[in-house]
Short mmCIF file of C-alpha atoms and ligand atoms in Angstrom, two decimals:
data_model
loop_
_atom_site.label_atom_id
_atom_site.label_comp_id
_atom_site.label_asym_id
_atom_site.label_seq_id
_atom_site.Cartn_x
_atom_site.Cartn_y
_atom_site.Cartn_z
CA UNK G 32 18.73 15.26 -23.17
CA UNK G 33 21.78 13.19 -22.25
CA UNK G 34 23.27 10.36 -24.33
CA UNK G 35 25.14 7.55 -22.59
CA UNK G 36 26.02 3.92 -23.15
CA UNK G 37 24.62 1.17 -20.97
CA UNK G 38 26.16 -2.27 -21.51
CA UNK G 39 27.41 -1.02 -24.89
CA UNK G 40 23.99 0.18 -26.11
CA UNK G 41 23.24 3.86 -26.59
CA UNK G 42 20.50 5.35 -24.41
CA UNK G 43 19.03 8.87 -24.39
CA UNK G 44 17.41 10.19 -21.21
CA UNK G 45 16.38 13.50 -19.72
CA UNK G 46 19.02 15.50 -17.88
CA UNK G 47 18.86 14.87 -14.13
CA UNK G 48 17.82 11.21 -14.52
CA UNK G 49 19.77 8.68 -12.50
CA UNK G 50 21.73 5.82 -14.01
CA UNK G 51 19.17 3.41 -12.50
CA UNK G 52 16.30 5.27 -14.20
CA UNK G 53 18.18 5.31 -17.50
CA UNK G 54 18.82 1.56 -17.29
CA UNK G 55 15.22 0.71 -16.38
CA UNK G 56 14.04 3.02 -19.16
CA UNK G 57 16.10 0.93 -21.55
CA UNK G 58 14.58 -2.28 -20.15
CA UNK G 59 17.77 -3.27 -18.29
CA UNK G 60 17.24 -4.93 -14.92
CA UNK G 61 19.20 -3.73 -11.89
CA UNK G 62 18.12 -5.13 -8.51
CA UNK G 63 17.36 -2.79 -5.63
CA UNK G 64 15.56 -2.84 -2.30
CA UNK G 65 15.47 0.79 -1.19
CA UNK G 66 14.71 2.56 -4.46
CA UNK G 67 11.06 3.37 -5.20
CA UNK G 68 9.79 5.57 -8.05
CA UNK G 69 7.66 7.65 -5.66
CA UNK G 70 10.60 8.46 -3.39
CA UNK G 71 13.80 10.49 -3.55
CA UNK G 72 16.97 8.37 -3.89
CA UNK G 73 18.44 6.94 -0.71
CA UNK G 74 21.32 4.67 -1.74
CA UNK G 75 20.88 2.58 1.39
CA UNK G 76 20.71 -1.04 0.23
CA UNK G 77 23.82 -0.94 -2.07
CA UNK G 78 22.33 -3.55 -4.42
CA UNK G 79 22.11 -1.34 -7.48
CA UNK G 80 25.91 -1.01 -7.80
CA UNK G 81 27.20 -0.50 -11.35
CA UNK G 82 30.60 0.13 -12.93
CA UNK G 83 31.17 3.45 -14.70
CA UNK G 84 34.16 3.86 -17.01
CA UNK G 85 36.72 6.16 -15.45
CA UNK G 86 35.54 5.71 -11.85
CA UNK G 87 37.84 3.72 -9.54
CA UNK G 88 35.09 1.65 -7.88
CA UNK G 89 31.41 0.68 -8.37
CA UNK G 90 28.78 3.28 -7.47
CA UNK G 91 25.09 3.08 -6.56
CA UNK G 92 23.12 3.69 -9.74
CA UNK G 93 20.09 5.10 -7.86
CA UNK G 94 22.09 8.09 -6.58
CA UNK G 95 24.33 8.72 -9.62
CA UNK G 96 23.01 11.19 -12.20
CA UNK G 97 23.66 10.47 -15.86
CA UNK G 98 26.19 12.58 -17.77
CA UNK G 99 26.97 13.01 -21.45
CA UNK G 100 29.12 10.20 -22.87
CA UNK G 101 28.98 8.11 -19.68
CA UNK G 102 29.68 4.38 -20.15
CA UNK G 103 27.89 2.11 -17.67
CA UNK G 104 28.18 -1.63 -17.08
CA UNK G 105 25.29 -3.03 -15.04
CA UNK G 106 26.43 -6.61 -14.72
CA UNK G 107 29.86 -8.26 -14.49
CA UNK G 108 31.40 -10.99 -12.30
CA UNK G 109 32.61 -8.30 -9.86
CA UNK G 110 29.22 -6.58 -9.68
CA UNK G 111 27.36 -9.86 -9.21
CA UNK G 112 29.78 -10.97 -6.46
CA UNK G 113 29.33 -7.64 -4.67
CA UNK G 114 25.53 -7.84 -4.94
CA UNK G 115 25.53 -11.37 -3.59
CA UNK G 116 27.72 -10.33 -0.64
CA UNK G 117 25.44 -7.37 0.10
CA UNK G 118 22.45 -9.71 0.12
CA UNK G 119 24.27 -12.20 2.33
CA UNK G 120 25.08 -9.44 4.80
CA UNK G 121 21.44 -8.32 4.87
CA UNK G 122 20.29 -11.90 5.39
CA UNK G 123 22.93 -12.61 8.04
CA UNK G 124 20.71 -10.84 10.55
CA UNK G 125 17.34 -11.85 9.21
CA UNK G 126 14.89 -14.36 10.64
CA UNK G 127 14.47 -16.65 7.66
CA UNK G 128 10.92 -17.64 8.51
CA UNK G 129 9.52 -17.42 4.98
CA UNK G 130 7.49 -20.54 5.83
CA UNK G 131 5.18 -18.52 8.07
CA UNK G 132 5.84 -14.96 6.89
CA UNK G 133 2.80 -13.02 5.63
CA UNK G 134 4.94 -11.54 2.85
CA UNK G 135 6.26 -14.81 1.39
CA UNK G 136 5.49 -14.90 -2.33
CA UNK G 137 5.48 -11.10 -2.64
CA UNK G 138 8.70 -10.35 -0.74
CA UNK G 139 11.45 -8.65 -2.78
CA UNK G 140 14.13 -9.88 -0.37
CA UNK G 141 12.95 -13.48 -0.68
CA UNK G 142 12.90 -13.13 -4.48
CA UNK G 143 16.46 -11.75 -4.54
CA UNK G 144 17.72 -14.51 -2.23
CA UNK G 145 16.20 -16.96 -4.72
CA UNK G 146 17.76 -15.14 -7.68
CA UNK G 147 21.24 -15.15 -6.10
CA UNK G 148 20.89 -18.69 -4.74
CA UNK G 149 21.52 -17.80 -1.09
CA UNK G 150 20.83 -20.80 1.12
CA UNK G 151 23.21 -20.44 4.00
CA UNK G 152 24.51 -17.73 6.24
CA UNK G 153 28.30 -17.45 6.08
CA UNK G 154 28.44 -14.46 8.45
CA UNK G 155 28.07 -14.78 12.18
CA UNK G 156 27.50 -12.18 14.88
CA UNK G 157 24.97 -10.35 16.94
CA UNK G 158 21.31 -10.53 15.94
CA UNK G 159 18.55 -8.05 16.55
CA UNK G 160 15.67 -9.16 18.74
CA UNK G 161 12.93 -6.73 19.67
CA UNK G 162 10.14 -6.91 22.22
CA UNK G 163 6.74 -6.87 20.51
CA UNK G 164 4.88 -4.04 22.15
CA UNK G 165 3.07 -2.06 19.50
CA UNK G 166 -0.59 -1.86 20.44
CA UNK G 167 -1.69 -0.05 17.27
CA UNK G 168 -4.81 -1.57 15.70
CA UNK G 169 -3.71 -1.97 12.06
CA UNK G 170 -0.01 -2.42 11.35
CA UNK G 171 2.07 -5.42 12.40
CA UNK G 172 5.70 -4.38 12.81
CA UNK G 173 8.27 -7.18 12.89
CA UNK G 174 11.43 -5.15 13.12
CA UNK G 175 13.71 -8.22 13.00
CA UNK G 176 12.72 -8.44 9.32
CA UNK G 177 13.51 -4.78 8.68
CA UNK G 178 16.43 -4.22 6.30
CA UNK G 179 16.65 -0.44 6.91
CA UNK G 180 15.75 0.43 3.35
CA UNK G 181 14.01 3.58 4.61
CA UNK G 182 11.07 3.31 2.21
CA UNK G 183 8.50 3.47 5.03
CA UNK G 184 10.10 6.57 6.56
CA UNK G 185 10.32 8.30 3.21
CA UNK G 186 6.78 7.57 2.02
CA UNK G 187 5.37 8.68 5.37
CA UNK G 188 7.36 11.92 5.09
CA UNK G 189 7.58 12.68 1.34
CA UNK G 190 4.18 11.40 0.14
CA UNK G 191 1.87 11.25 3.13
CA UNK G 192 3.41 14.24 4.93
CA UNK G 193 2.87 12.72 8.37
CA UNK G 194 6.42 11.97 9.61
CA UNK G 195 5.15 9.38 12.09
CA UNK G 196 8.29 7.21 11.93
CA UNK G 197 12.05 7.75 11.67
CA UNK G 198 15.40 6.03 11.95
CA UNK G 199 16.16 5.91 15.68
CA UNK G 200 19.45 5.21 17.47
CA UNK G 201 22.79 4.62 15.72
CA UNK G 202 24.93 1.84 14.26
CA UNK G 203 23.79 -1.73 14.89
CA UNK G 204 21.05 -0.43 17.23
CA UNK G 205 19.42 1.61 14.46
CA UNK G 206 15.75 0.83 14.00
CA UNK G 207 12.63 2.35 12.54
CA UNK G 208 10.52 3.75 15.36
CA UNK G 209 8.14 6.44 16.49
CA UNK G 210 9.11 9.32 18.78
CA UNK G 211 9.97 7.93 22.22
CA UNK G 212 9.14 4.49 20.80
CA UNK G 213 5.46 4.96 21.60
CA UNK G 214 2.85 2.81 19.89
CA UNK G 215 2.30 3.89 16.31
CA UNK G 216 -0.41 6.55 16.36
CA UNK G 217 -0.82 8.00 12.88
CA UNK G 218 -3.25 8.17 9.95
CA UNK G 219 -2.89 4.41 9.37
CA UNK G 220 -3.00 4.95 5.64
CA UNK G 221 -0.79 1.87 5.27
CA UNK G 222 1.42 3.51 2.63
CA UNK G 223 4.46 2.32 4.63
CA UNK G 224 3.11 -1.24 4.49
CA UNK G 225 2.56 -1.00 0.74
CA UNK G 226 6.20 -0.06 -0.01
CA UNK G 227 7.95 -2.31 2.53
CA UNK G 228 9.96 -4.79 0.44
CA UNK G 229 9.96 -7.40 3.23
CA UNK G 230 7.56 -8.75 5.83
CA UNK G 231 8.66 -6.16 8.41
CA UNK G 232 5.38 -4.27 7.93
CA UNK G 233 2.13 -6.09 7.28
CA UNK G 234 -1.55 -5.68 8.15
CA UNK G 235 -2.69 -7.08 11.50
CA UNK G 236 -5.97 -8.10 9.87
CA UNK G 237 -4.07 -10.19 7.30
CA UNK G 238 -2.53 -12.52 9.84
CA UNK G 239 -2.95 -16.18 8.83
CA UNK G 240 -5.81 -15.28 6.45
CA UNK G 241 -3.99 -16.48 3.33
CA UNK G 242 -1.05 -15.50 1.14
CA UNK G 243 -1.08 -16.53 -2.54
CA UNK G 244 -2.43 -20.06 -2.72
CA UNK G 245 -6.20 -20.13 -3.18
CA UNK G 246 -6.35 -16.32 -3.22
CA UNK G 247 -8.04 -14.55 -6.11
CA UNK G 248 -7.18 -10.90 -6.81
CA UNK G 249 -10.12 -8.78 -7.96
CA UNK G 250 -9.69 -5.16 -9.07
CA UNK G 251 -12.46 -2.89 -7.86
CA UNK G 252 -13.32 0.65 -6.77
CA UNK G 253 -13.11 1.63 -3.11
CA UNK G 254 -16.68 2.03 -1.86
CA UNK G 255 -15.91 4.62 0.80
CA UNK G 256 -15.87 7.98 -0.97
CA UNK G 257 -16.44 9.68 -4.29
CA UNK G 258 -12.68 9.78 -5.01
CA UNK G 259 -13.14 6.19 -6.09
CA UNK G 260 -9.58 4.87 -5.62
CA UNK G 261 -8.75 1.70 -7.52
CA UNK G 262 -8.18 -1.16 -5.12
CA UNK G 263 -7.46 -4.86 -5.41
CA UNK G 264 -9.41 -7.23 -3.19
CA UNK G 265 -7.64 -10.45 -2.21
CA UNK G 266 -10.43 -12.99 -1.88
CA UNK G 267 -10.24 -16.44 -0.31
CA UNK G 268 -13.23 -18.74 0.22
CA UNK G 269 -15.49 -15.92 -0.97
CA UNK G 270 -14.24 -13.58 1.76
CA UNK G 271 -12.04 -10.48 1.46
CA UNK G 272 -8.79 -11.10 3.34
CA UNK G 273 -6.64 -8.15 2.18
CA UNK G 274 -6.82 -4.92 0.19
CA UNK G 275 -3.93 -3.55 -1.87
CA UNK G 276 -3.58 -1.00 -4.66
CA UNK G 277 -1.16 -0.86 -7.61
CA UNK G 278 1.17 1.97 -8.54
CA UNK G 279 -0.34 2.16 -12.04
CA UNK G 280 -3.80 3.20 -10.82
CA UNK G 281 -5.05 6.83 -10.98
CA UNK G 282 -4.53 6.97 -7.19
CA UNK G 283 -0.96 5.70 -7.78
CA UNK G 284 -1.37 2.89 -5.27
CA UNK G 285 -2.13 5.28 -2.39
CA UNK G 286 -5.11 4.63 -0.12
CA UNK G 287 -6.50 5.91 3.17
CA UNK G 288 -7.13 3.86 6.29
CA UNK G 289 -10.71 3.06 5.28
CA UNK G 290 -9.90 1.79 1.82
CA UNK G 291 -6.93 -0.25 2.97
CA UNK G 292 -8.05 -1.70 6.27
CA UNK G 293 -11.82 -1.25 6.78
CA UNK G 294 -13.08 -4.11 4.62
CA UNK G 295 -14.40 -6.54 7.25
CA UNK G 296 -17.89 -5.01 7.06
CA UNK G 297 -18.45 -6.75 3.73
CA UNK G 298 -18.95 -10.11 5.42
CA UNK G 299 -20.11 -8.79 8.80
CA UNK G 300 -23.20 -10.57 10.16
CA UNK G 301 -24.30 -7.18 11.60
CA UNK G 302 -24.75 -5.79 8.12
CA UNK G 303 -28.27 -4.78 7.03
CA UNK G 304 -29.34 -7.11 4.23
CA UNK G 305 -33.00 -6.10 3.82
CA UNK G 306 -34.86 -2.79 4.17
CA UNK G 307 -36.37 -2.08 7.60
CA UNK G 308 -39.76 -0.40 8.10
CA UNK G 309 -40.48 1.28 11.41
CA UNK G 310 -43.88 0.55 12.95
CA UNK G 311 -44.85 1.71 16.43
CA UNK G 312 -41.22 2.60 17.20
CA UNK G 313 -39.83 -0.78 16.18
CA UNK G 314 -38.01 -1.82 12.99
CA UNK G 315 -39.34 -4.76 10.97
CA UNK G 316 -37.61 -6.43 8.03
CA UNK G 317 -39.35 -5.81 4.72
CA UNK G 318 -38.99 -6.67 1.03
CA UNK G 319 -37.67 -4.08 -1.44
CA UNK G 320 -41.03 -3.75 -3.22
CA UNK G 321 -42.84 -3.12 0.04
CA UNK G 322 -40.24 -0.56 1.20
CA UNK G 323 -40.05 1.31 -2.11
CA UNK G 324 -43.86 1.24 -2.38
CA UNK G 325 -44.16 2.82 1.07
CA UNK G 326 -41.59 5.54 0.22
CA UNK G 327 -43.45 6.39 -3.02
CA UNK G 328 -46.79 6.48 -1.23
CA UNK G 329 -45.52 8.76 1.55
CA UNK G 330 -43.71 11.14 -0.86
CA UNK G 331 -46.82 11.39 -3.04
CA UNK G 332 -48.95 12.04 0.06
CA UNK G 333 -46.70 14.86 1.35
CA UNK G 334 -46.44 16.39 -2.12
CA UNK G 335 -50.26 16.32 -2.59
CA UNK G 336 -50.93 17.83 0.82
CA UNK G 337 -48.08 20.37 1.20
CA UNK G 338 -46.48 20.78 -2.24
CA UNK G 339 -43.07 19.44 -3.47
CA UNK G 340 -41.01 21.99 -1.50
CA UNK G 341 -42.16 20.31 1.70
CA UNK G 342 -39.79 17.51 0.70
CA UNK G 343 -35.99 17.64 1.03
CA UNK G 344 -33.50 14.96 0.07
CA UNK G 345 -29.96 14.22 1.17
CA UNK G 346 -27.63 12.12 -0.92
CA UNK G 347 -24.16 10.89 -0.06
CA UNK G 348 -20.58 11.82 -0.92
CA UNK G 349 -19.90 8.09 -0.60
CA UNK G 350 -21.90 7.46 -3.79
CA UNK G 351 -20.50 7.65 -7.31
CA UNK G 352 -21.07 10.70 -9.51
CA UNK G 353 -23.54 8.68 -11.56
CA UNK G 354 -25.58 7.67 -8.51
CA UNK G 355 -25.67 11.27 -7.24
CA UNK G 356 -26.65 12.51 -10.70
CA UNK G 357 -29.54 10.02 -10.89
CA UNK G 358 -30.64 10.94 -7.36
CA UNK G 359 -30.78 14.71 -7.91
CA UNK G 360 -32.52 14.13 -11.25
CA UNK G 361 -35.17 12.08 -9.51
CA UNK G 362 -35.70 14.71 -6.80
CA UNK G 363 -35.84 17.64 -9.24
CA UNK G 364 -37.72 16.00 -12.13
CA UNK G 365 -39.94 13.39 -10.46
CA UNK G 366 -40.56 14.91 -7.03
CA UNK G 367 -40.37 18.51 -8.31
CA UNK G 368 -38.15 20.30 -5.79
CA UNK G 369 -34.62 21.68 -5.75
CA UNK G 370 -34.25 20.80 -2.07
CA UNK G 371 -31.46 18.32 -2.68
CA UNK G 372 -28.04 18.26 -1.03
CA UNK G 373 -25.38 15.82 0.08
CA UNK G 374 -23.41 14.94 3.18
CA UNK G 375 -20.07 16.38 2.05
CA UNK G 376 -21.35 19.91 2.73
CA UNK G 377 -20.37 19.58 6.38
S1 SF4 P 546 10.56 -10.84 5.06
FE1 SF4 P 546 10.80 -11.98 3.15
S2 SF4 P 546 12.75 -13.04 3.36
FE2 SF4 P 546 12.13 -12.38 5.39
S3 SF4 P 546 11.03 -14.09 6.28
FE3 SF4 P 546 9.51 -12.79 5.28
S4 SF4 P 546 9.27 -13.62 3.21
FE4 SF4 P 546 11.17 -14.45 4.07
S1 SF4 P 547 0.39 4.19 8.17
FE1 SF4 P 547 0.69 6.06 6.92
S2 SF4 P 547 0.87 7.71 8.42
FE2 SF4 P 547 1.19 5.78 9.54
S3 SF4 P 547 3.41 5.45 9.57
FE3 SF4 P 547 2.60 4.38 7.75
S4 SF4 P 547 2.77 5.89 6.08
FE4 SF4 P 547 2.97 7.01 8.02
S1 SF4 P 548 10.13 -1.47 7.87
FE1 SF4 P 548 10.17 -2.19 5.74
S2 SF4 P 548 10.11 -0.29 4.52
FE2 SF4 P 548 10.69 0.29 6.60
S3 SF4 P 548 12.91 0.34 6.59
FE3 SF4 P 548 12.29 -1.69 7.32
S4 SF4 P 548 12.24 -2.97 5.49
FE4 SF4 P 548 12.29 -0.86 4.79
#
């Protein structure tokens, strides 16, 4: 363990921790845009600058490891002036269209601009403008809003292991892009969207569906597979308009393309809402009692005529453990056969 002083108060942290981790551990706020607990340090946004006794100039706390006896100051007039200038430089080339931005209300950059009271741009110069040409079906990329924090690149590489995007070009021309700037063609897990601290990456399906006002957030379990990731539905006018997941869930906020983007079926008019019974090759809508009665009658008939092993049942890996348990119990105990399996045994 390492003992250091942060703003005059003693803190004890594990060896190898960064100054930023030590400060946050002690409940001390340091702003940052590029740091994320799931990712290795990057030191790109320069907002987490702190003063360390004995060092000639401020250093980024996210890339500086703690050392025994270190004395850290996380806020001072100099530090606050530097942070404000860093933010002003970031915003000097940023389309301030919070009024219509999908991320407004949950944007870290917007929140920091508010915190540091930045209204006007005192820097002038070239601005980045990109042609919109990404035909991918899920992720809206507004690169003018990108602040080069690198979170998307790192989560795609370090967590998802896909490496679909990278920093391309150099200097002012640097941008986040795919190889040869092709349309994004990846797993579409949306992890990059979930960690983007601005509105540079959002969901195409979210566009103009609603932001915060009138939106209720409901925690639930993803219905797609037995992993059962915890998700949060954003609901407006009784319709799901967005799916997110929090870092403090068992799935650590990570989802796959189905959980994150395939939610429109819930209110699809094509969805089956009643059982269908097939008669003379055609399906007819039926009530549950009628359908379940027919199933029971047919299973009893087959069992009486050919024995229980003439019946086999397939369950689903999309069901919960409890549902699959109840299903196999029914097949073994009520029907009387061990011919029961599920769709995950591909
Ligand atoms: S990314 Fe954030 S700061 Fe930029 S326009 Fe959108 S809400 Fe505003
Ligand atoms: S959606 Fe997933 S796989 Fe695709 S770029 Fe983002 S993190 Fe990488
Ligand atoms: S797209 Fe978002 S996450 Fe990626 S570098 Fe830009 S601001 Fe950061």
